[in-house]
Coordinates of C-alpha atoms in Angstrom, one line a residue:
D250 CA 102.6 -25.1 -35.2
L251 CA 101.4 -28.7 -35.8
D252 CA 103.9 -31.6 -35.8
F253 CA 102.7 -34.6 -37.8
S254 CA 105.9 -36.7 -37.5
A255 CA 104.3 -39.0 -34.8
A256 CA 100.7 -38.8 -35.9
Y257 CA 100.6 -42.5 -36.5
D258 CA 102.1 -45.3 -34.4
T259 CA 104.1 -48.1 -35.9
G260 CA 103.6 -51.8 -35.1
I261 CA 101.0 -53.2 -32.7
G262 CA 99.9 -51.4 -29.6
E263 CA 100.9 -52.1 -26.0
W264 CA 97.6 -53.7 -25.1
D265 CA 97.8 -56.0 -28.2
K266 CA 101.1 -57.3 -26.9
V267 CA 99.7 -58.0 -23.4
A268 CA 96.6 -59.7 -24.9
T269 CA 98.8 -61.9 -27.2
M270 CA 101.1 -62.9 -24.4
W271 CA 98.2 -63.8 -22.1
L272 CA 96.5 -65.9 -24.8
Y273 CA 99.5 -67.6 -26.4
R274 CA 102.5 -67.5 -24.2
Q275 CA 104.2 -70.9 -23.8
Y276 CA 105.2 -71.6 -20.1
P277 CA 107.8 -74.1 -18.9
D278 CA 106.4 -77.4 -17.5
G279 CA 105.1 -77.1 -14.0
T280 CA 104.2 -73.4 -14.3
D281 CA 100.9 -72.3 -12.7
E282 CA 99.5 -70.7 -15.9
D283 CA 96.5 -69.2 -14.2
A284 CA 98.7 -67.4 -11.7
A285 CA 101.2 -66.3 -14.4
G286 CA 98.4 -64.9 -16.5
D287 CA 96.9 -63.0 -13.6
A288 CA 100.4 -61.6 -12.8
L289 CA 100.7 -60.4 -16.4
L290 CA 97.4 -58.6 -16.4
E291 CA 98.1 -57.1 -13.0
S292 CA 101.4 -55.8 -14.3
A293 CA 99.7 -54.3 -17.3
R294 CA 97.0 -52.6 -15.1
A295 CA 99.8 -51.2 -12.8
G296 CA 101.4 -49.8 -15.9
G297 CA 98.2 -47.9 -17.0
L298 CA 96.7 -50.4 -19.3
R299 CA 93.0 -50.8 -18.4
F300 CA 90.4 -53.0 -20.0
I301 CA 86.8 -51.6 -19.8
D302 CA 84.2 -53.2 -22.1
D303 CA 82.7 -51.5 -25.1
P304 CA 79.4 -50.3 -23.8
Q305 CA 81.2 -48.2 -21.1
G306 CA 83.5 -46.8 -23.8
R307 CA 80.9 -45.8 -26.4
G308 CA 78.1 -44.5 -24.3
V309 CA 78.2 -40.7 -23.9
G310 CA 76.6 -40.9 -20.4
T311 CA 78.7 -43.7 -19.0
A312 CA 80.7 -43.2 -15.9
H313 CA 84.2 -44.7 -16.3
P314 CA 86.8 -41.8 -16.6
H315 CA 89.2 -43.9 -18.7
A316 CA 86.8 -45.6 -21.1
S317 CA 86.3 -43.7 -24.3
V318 CA 86.8 -44.2 -28.0
W319 CA 88.8 -42.0 -30.4
D320 CA 90.2 -39.8 -27.6
N321 CA 93.8 -38.9 -27.1
G322 CA 96.3 -38.8 -24.2
A323 CA 96.4 -40.3 -20.8
D324 CA 94.7 -37.3 -19.2
P325 CA 91.3 -36.5 -20.8
V326 CA 91.2 -33.0 -19.4
A327 CA 94.7 -32.0 -20.5
A328 CA 94.0 -33.6 -23.9
L329 CA 90.9 -31.5 -24.4
T330 CA 92.8 -28.3 -23.8
E331 CA 95.5 -29.5 -26.3
V332 CA 92.8 -30.6 -28.8
M333 CA 91.2 -27.2 -28.7
Q334 CA 94.6 -25.6 -29.4
V335 CA 95.2 -28.0 -32.4
R336 CA 91.7 -27.1 -33.6
Q337 CA 92.4 -23.4 -33.5
V338 CA 95.7 -23.7 -35.4
A339 CA 93.9 -25.7 -38.1
L340 CA 91.0 -23.1 -38.3
D341 CA 93.5 -20.2 -38.5
R342 CA 95.1 -21.9 -41.5
F343 CA 91.9 -22.9 -43.2
G344 CA 91.6 -21.6 -46.7
A345 CA 91.5 -22.5 -50.4
D346 CA 95.0 -24.1 -50.2
V347 CA 93.6 -27.0 -48.1
L348 CA 92.1 -28.4 -51.3
R349 CA 94.1 -30.1 -54.1
T350 CA 94.4 -28.2 -57.4
G351 CA 91.4 -28.7 -59.6
Q352 CA 89.0 -29.7 -56.8
P353 CA 85.7 -27.7 -56.5
S354 CA 86.1 -24.9 -54.0
S355 CA 82.7 -25.9 -52.6
G356 CA 84.6 -28.9 -51.1
L357 CA 85.6 -26.5 -48.3
R358 CA 82.1 -26.9 -46.8
A359 CA 82.7 -30.6 -46.3
V360 CA 86.3 -30.1 -45.1
I361 CA 85.2 -27.6 -42.4
V362 CA 83.1 -30.1 -40.5
P363 CA 85.8 -32.5 -39.1
I364 CA 88.0 -29.4 -38.3
Y365 CA 85.3 -27.3 -36.6
L366 CA 84.2 -30.4 -34.6
Y367 CA 87.7 -31.7 -34.1
H368 CA 87.2 -31.8 -30.3
R369 CA 84.0 -33.9 -30.4
Y370 CA 85.5 -37.1 -29.1
Q371 CA 87.6 -35.4 -26.5
V372 CA 84.5 -33.6 -25.2
N373 CA 82.9 -37.0 -24.5
A374 CA 86.0 -38.3 -22.8
A375 CA 86.4 -35.2 -20.5
A376 CA 82.7 -35.3 -19.7
K377 CA 83.1 -38.8 -18.2
M378 CA 85.2 -37.2 -15.4
I379 CA 82.1 -35.3 -14.3
G380 CA 80.0 -37.7 -12.2
G381 CA 82.7 -40.2 -13.0
Y382 CA 83.1 -43.5 -11.3
D383 CA 86.3 -45.5 -11.5
F384 CA 86.2 -49.3 -11.3
H385 CA 87.7 -52.4 -12.7
Y386 CA 86.5 -55.9 -13.2
A387 CA 87.9 -57.4 -10.0
E388 CA 87.8 -60.9 -8.6
T389 CA 87.3 -61.9 -5.0
G390 CA 90.6 -61.9 -3.2
E391 CA 91.9 -58.8 -4.8
A392 CA 92.7 -55.8 -2.5
D393 CA 90.8 -53.1 -4.4
L394 CA 87.4 -54.5 -5.2
A395 CA 85.5 -51.3 -4.7
G396 CA 84.8 -48.6 -7.2
T397 CA 85.5 -44.9 -6.4
A398 CA 84.0 -41.6 -7.5
V399 CA 86.4 -39.4 -9.4
P400 CA 87.9 -36.8 -6.9
A401 CA 86.0 -33.5 -6.9
A402 CA 89.1 -31.5 -7.9
R403 CA 89.4 -33.6 -11.1
Q404 CA 85.8 -33.2 -11.9
K405 CA 86.0 -29.5 -11.5
A406 CA 89.0 -29.3 -13.8
A407 CA 87.1 -31.3 -16.4
L408 CA 84.1 -28.9 -16.0
D409 CA 86.3 -25.9 -16.5
A410 CA 87.8 -27.4 -19.7
L411 CA 84.4 -28.2 -21.1
V412 CA 83.0 -24.8 -20.3
A413 CA 85.9 -23.3 -22.3
T414 CA 84.6 -25.1 -25.4
L415 CA 81.5 -22.8 -25.2
D416 CA 83.6 -19.6 -25.5
P417 CA 82.0 -17.8 -28.5
A418 CA 85.5 -16.7 -29.6
A419 CA 86.4 -20.4 -30.1
L420 CA 83.2 -21.0 -32.1
D421 CA 83.4 -17.9 -34.4
L422 CA 85.0 -17.9 -37.8
P423 CA 86.4 -14.9 -39.6
D424 CA 84.5 -13.5 -42.6
D425 CA 87.3 -14.5 -45.0
T426 CA 86.8 -18.1 -44.0
L427 CA 83.0 -17.9 -44.0
N428 CA 82.8 -16.5 -47.5
L429 CA 84.8 -19.4 -48.8
L430 CA 82.2 -21.9 -47.6
T431 CA 80.1 -21.8 -50.7
P432 CA 77.6 -24.6 -51.5
P433 CA 78.2 -27.4 -54.0
M434 CA 76.2 -28.0 -57.1
V435 CA 73.3 -30.2 -56.3
S436 CA 73.9 -32.2 -59.5
F437 CA 77.6 -32.7 -58.8
R438 CA 78.5 -36.3 -57.9
G439 CA 82.3 -36.0 -57.4
A440 CA 84.9 -36.2 -54.7
N441 CA 82.6 -34.8 -52.0
A442 CA 79.7 -37.3 -52.6
G443 CA 78.7 -38.6 -49.2
A444 CA 80.5 -35.9 -47.3
E445 CA 79.1 -34.4 -44.1
Y446 CA 77.7 -30.9 -44.1
F447 CA 76.5 -28.7 -41.3
P448 CA 72.7 -28.0 -41.4
G449 CA 71.6 -24.5 -41.9
E450 CA 68.8 -22.1 -42.5
T451 CA 70.6 -19.4 -44.5
G452 CA 70.5 -20.9 -47.9
A453 CA 73.7 -20.4 -50.0
M454 CA 75.4 -18.5 -47.1
F455 CA 77.1 -20.7 -44.6
D456 CA 75.1 -20.8 -41.3
L457 CA 77.7 -20.2 -38.6
L458 CA 75.2 -20.0 -35.9
A459 CA 74.0 -23.5 -36.8
A460 CA 77.6 -24.8 -36.7
A461 CA 78.1 -23.1 -33.3
D462 CA 74.8 -24.6 -32.1
T463 CA 76.0 -28.0 -33.1
A464 CA 79.3 -27.6 -31.2
A465 CA 77.6 -26.3 -28.1
S466 CA 75.1 -29.1 -28.3
M467 CA 77.9 -31.6 -28.1
T468 CA 79.2 -30.2 -24.9
L469 CA 75.8 -29.5 -23.2
S470 CA 74.3 -32.9 -24.1
A471 CA 77.4 -34.7 -22.8
V472 CA 77.6 -32.7 -19.5
L473 CA 73.8 -32.8 -18.9
H474 CA 73.2 -36.4 -19.8
P475 CA 70.5 -37.9 -17.5
Q476 CA 72.8 -40.6 -16.2
R477 CA 75.6 -38.2 -15.5
V478 CA 73.3 -35.8 -13.6
A479 CA 71.8 -38.7 -11.6
R480 CA 75.3 -39.7 -10.5
L481 CA 76.1 -36.1 -9.6
I482 CA 73.1 -36.0 -7.3
E483 CA 73.8 -39.4 -5.8
T484 CA 77.5 -38.6 -5.2
R485 CA 76.6 -35.3 -3.5
R486 CA 74.1 -37.3 -1.3
R487 CA 76.9 -39.5 -0.2
D488 CA 79.5 -36.8 0.2
T489 CA 78.5 -33.1 0.7
S490 CA 82.0 -32.0 -0.5
A491 CA 81.6 -33.7 -3.9
L492 CA 80.9 -31.8 -7.1
G493 CA 77.1 -31.4 -7.3
Y494 CA 74.6 -30.8 -10.0
D495 CA 74.1 -27.3 -8.8
D496 CA 77.8 -26.6 -9.3
V497 CA 77.6 -27.8 -12.9
L498 CA 74.5 -25.6 -13.6
Q499 CA 76.1 -22.6 -12.0
A500 CA 79.2 -23.0 -14.2
L501 CA 77.2 -23.5 -17.4
E502 CA 74.9 -20.6 -16.7
G503 CA 77.9 -18.3 -16.0
A504 CA 79.4 -19.3 -19.3
V505 CA 76.4 -18.9 -21.6
F506 CA 74.7 -15.9 -19.9
R507 CA 77.8 -13.7 -19.5
T508 CA 78.0 -10.3 -21.2
V509 CA 80.3 -9.7 -24.2
S510 CA 81.0 -6.4 -25.9
S511 CA 81.2 -7.8 -29.4
P512 CA 77.7 -8.1 -31.1
R513 CA 79.3 -10.8 -33.3
Q514 CA 80.1 -13.0 -30.3
A515 CA 76.8 -12.0 -28.6
G516 CA 74.9 -13.7 -31.4
I517 CA 76.7 -16.9 -30.8
L518 CA 76.0 -16.6 -27.1
H519 CA 72.3 -16.1 -27.8
R520 CA 72.2 -19.4 -29.7
E521 CA 74.0 -21.1 -26.9
Q522 CA 71.5 -19.7 -24.4
V523 CA 68.7 -21.2 -26.4
R524 CA 70.4 -24.5 -26.6
Y525 CA 71.2 -24.5 -22.9
V526 CA 67.6 -23.9 -21.9
S527 CA 66.3 -26.4 -24.5
T528 CA 68.7 -29.1 -23.2
L529 CA 67.4 -28.6 -19.6
I530 CA 63.8 -28.7 -20.7
D531 CA 64.4 -31.9 -22.6
L532 CA 66.3 -33.3 -19.6
S533 CA 63.4 -32.7 -17.3
G534 CA 61.0 -34.4 -19.7
N535 CA 63.3 -37.3 -20.4
G536 CA 61.5 -40.5 -19.6
Q537 CA 64.8 -42.1 -18.5
A538 CA 65.6 -39.3 -16.0
T539 CA 65.2 -40.1 -12.3
P540 CA 62.7 -38.3 -10.2
E541 CA 65.5 -36.4 -8.5
V542 CA 66.9 -35.2 -11.8
V543 CA 63.5 -34.0 -12.9
M544 CA 62.7 -32.2 -9.7
Q545 CA 66.0 -30.5 -9.4
T546 CA 66.1 -29.5 -13.0
N547 CA 62.6 -28.0 -12.9
A548 CA 63.5 -26.2 -9.6
Y549 CA 66.5 -24.7 -11.3
L550 CA 64.5 -23.7 -14.4
A551 CA 62.0 -21.9 -12.1
G552 CA 64.8 -19.9 -10.6
L553 CA 66.4 -19.2 -14.0
E554 CA 63.0 -17.9 -15.3
G555 CA 63.0 -15.3 -12.5
R556 CA 66.6 -14.2 -13.2
L557 CA 65.9 -13.9 -17.0
S558 CA 62.7 -11.9 -16.4
K559 CA 64.7 -9.1 -14.7
R560 CA 66.2 -6.8 -17.2
Q561 CA 69.6 -5.5 -16.1
R562 CA 70.6 -1.9 -16.5
R563 CA 72.3 -1.0 -19.8
M564 CA 71.5 -4.4 -21.2
P565 CA 71.4 -4.4 -25.0
D566 CA 68.0 -4.8 -26.6
S567 CA 69.1 -8.0 -28.3
D568 CA 70.1 -9.6 -25.0
A569 CA 66.9 -8.6 -23.4
A570 CA 64.8 -10.0 -26.3
V571 CA 66.5 -13.4 -26.0
R572 CA 66.1 -13.5 -22.2
M573 CA 62.5 -12.5 -22.4
E574 CA 61.8 -15.3 -24.9
L575 CA 63.7 -17.9 -22.9
A576 CA 61.8 -16.9 -19.7
R577 CA 58.6 -17.4 -21.7
R578 CA 59.6 -20.8 -22.9
I579 CA 60.6 -21.9 -19.4
G580 CA 57.3 -20.6 -18.1
A581 CA 55.4 -22.5 -20.8
H582 CA 57.3 -25.7 -19.9
L583 CA 56.7 -25.4 -16.2
D584 CA 53.0 -24.5 -16.6
R585 CA 52.1 -27.1 -19.2
P586 CA 49.8 -30.0 -18.0
S587 CA 51.6 -33.2 -17.3
P588 CA 50.8 -36.1 -19.7
A589 CA 48.2 -38.4 -18.4
A590 CA 49.9 -41.0 -16.2
P591 CA 49.5 -42.6 -12.8
P592 CA 50.5 -40.1 -10.1
S593 CA 53.2 -42.4 -8.9
S594 CA 56.8 -43.2 -9.8
S595 CA 57.4 -45.9 -12.3
A596 CA 57.6 -49.3 -10.7
I597 CA 61.1 -50.7 -10.1
D598 CA 61.6 -54.2 -11.6
I599 CA 62.3 -56.7 -8.8
P600 CA 65.0 -59.2 -9.7
P601 CA 63.5 -62.7 -10.2
G602 CA 63.8 -64.8 -7.1
S603 CA 63.0 -68.5 -7.0
P604 CA 64.0 -70.6 -8.9
I605 CA 67.5 -69.1 -9.0
G606 CA 69.2 -69.4 -12.3
A607 CA 66.2 -70.1 -14.4
G608 CA 64.8 -67.7 -17.0
S609 CA 61.4 -67.8 -15.5
A610 CA 59.5 -69.9 -13.0
E611 CA 57.1 -71.0 -15.7
A612 CA 59.9 -72.4 -17.8
C613 CA 61.3 -74.3 -14.8
W614 CA 58.0 -75.9 -13.7
H615 CA 57.1 -77.1 -17.2
C616 CA 60.6 -78.1 -18.4
D617 CA 60.7 -81.4 -16.5
T618 CA 57.6 -83.0 -15.1
D619 CA 59.6 -85.9 -13.8
W620 CA 61.5 -83.6 -11.5
L621 CA 58.2 -82.5 -10.0
S622 CA 57.0 -86.0 -9.3
R623 CA 60.3 -86.9 -7.8

């Protein structure tokens, strides 16, 4: 069951209280206000209140395990498991009665989007544990200046929770629900104007495979973000016991290329398999990916091509057809000519040296000719 009694907080948040006290608190005469303010912030941090700036929170590929937006709970991994349970309860109850009386039934197509993708923000939060790097904005003199990689066990737990979001059973919808998702009138400009709809290629019929593809893409693009993969490779270079890129690929491959007895779920897995291979091909061709990411991704794809080319005994024809096509796509990717470019790695920008603190040497020399004469 779902309990909405505490869905919304009352009053201002705990961080708002700390910020207000830090900014406006009136101290007795003689108080060292800098020291008192530092003590307040340190107490807040010890109590679990962390400040990490907006770019770290909003970027999907960023590293900080506690910097996310719209996520829930103190533990991103446990919260993802709970969010998936909430999502399932909502989907199980989904039907005509979720609309107010008199509303067009086609509104269900708009309502299904935020429910089906209810876990989207928690996926991003949990993914930041993988290749995660914990740090805070320290000052000299503090005891814990150094950042630290998220422990391997925590990264593995996050990976397991994210892999579970790819379960075809979690992405399927019953026929009774699918047949309620009828399209709206194109000319209707009512309550659902501006609503979000899943894309699809099945016309009036709701395209479940497109919806499942969307959900799988959220997870795969978060886990296989170029910056995240680069951190996995670098962390493994420093510590051979750390979770590595190969561990992530092994877990994802095992999830999307497993065998299921239900043809209904097999169709969802086939779409996930296409998305998985496509995500890796895009990753290897990403201009922002490091040379290590590109090389290891292409090496993995070469091995995957060989595994997909070997038909297993008693494999259904539909499975074999998808694997054959994916092997062909991987081969075409690996065999295609590289775009014309110098056969060297991109140059690394060297930080400007002399004069320190100026935007450029040119600006410094021309800004004050009297200085040069002196």
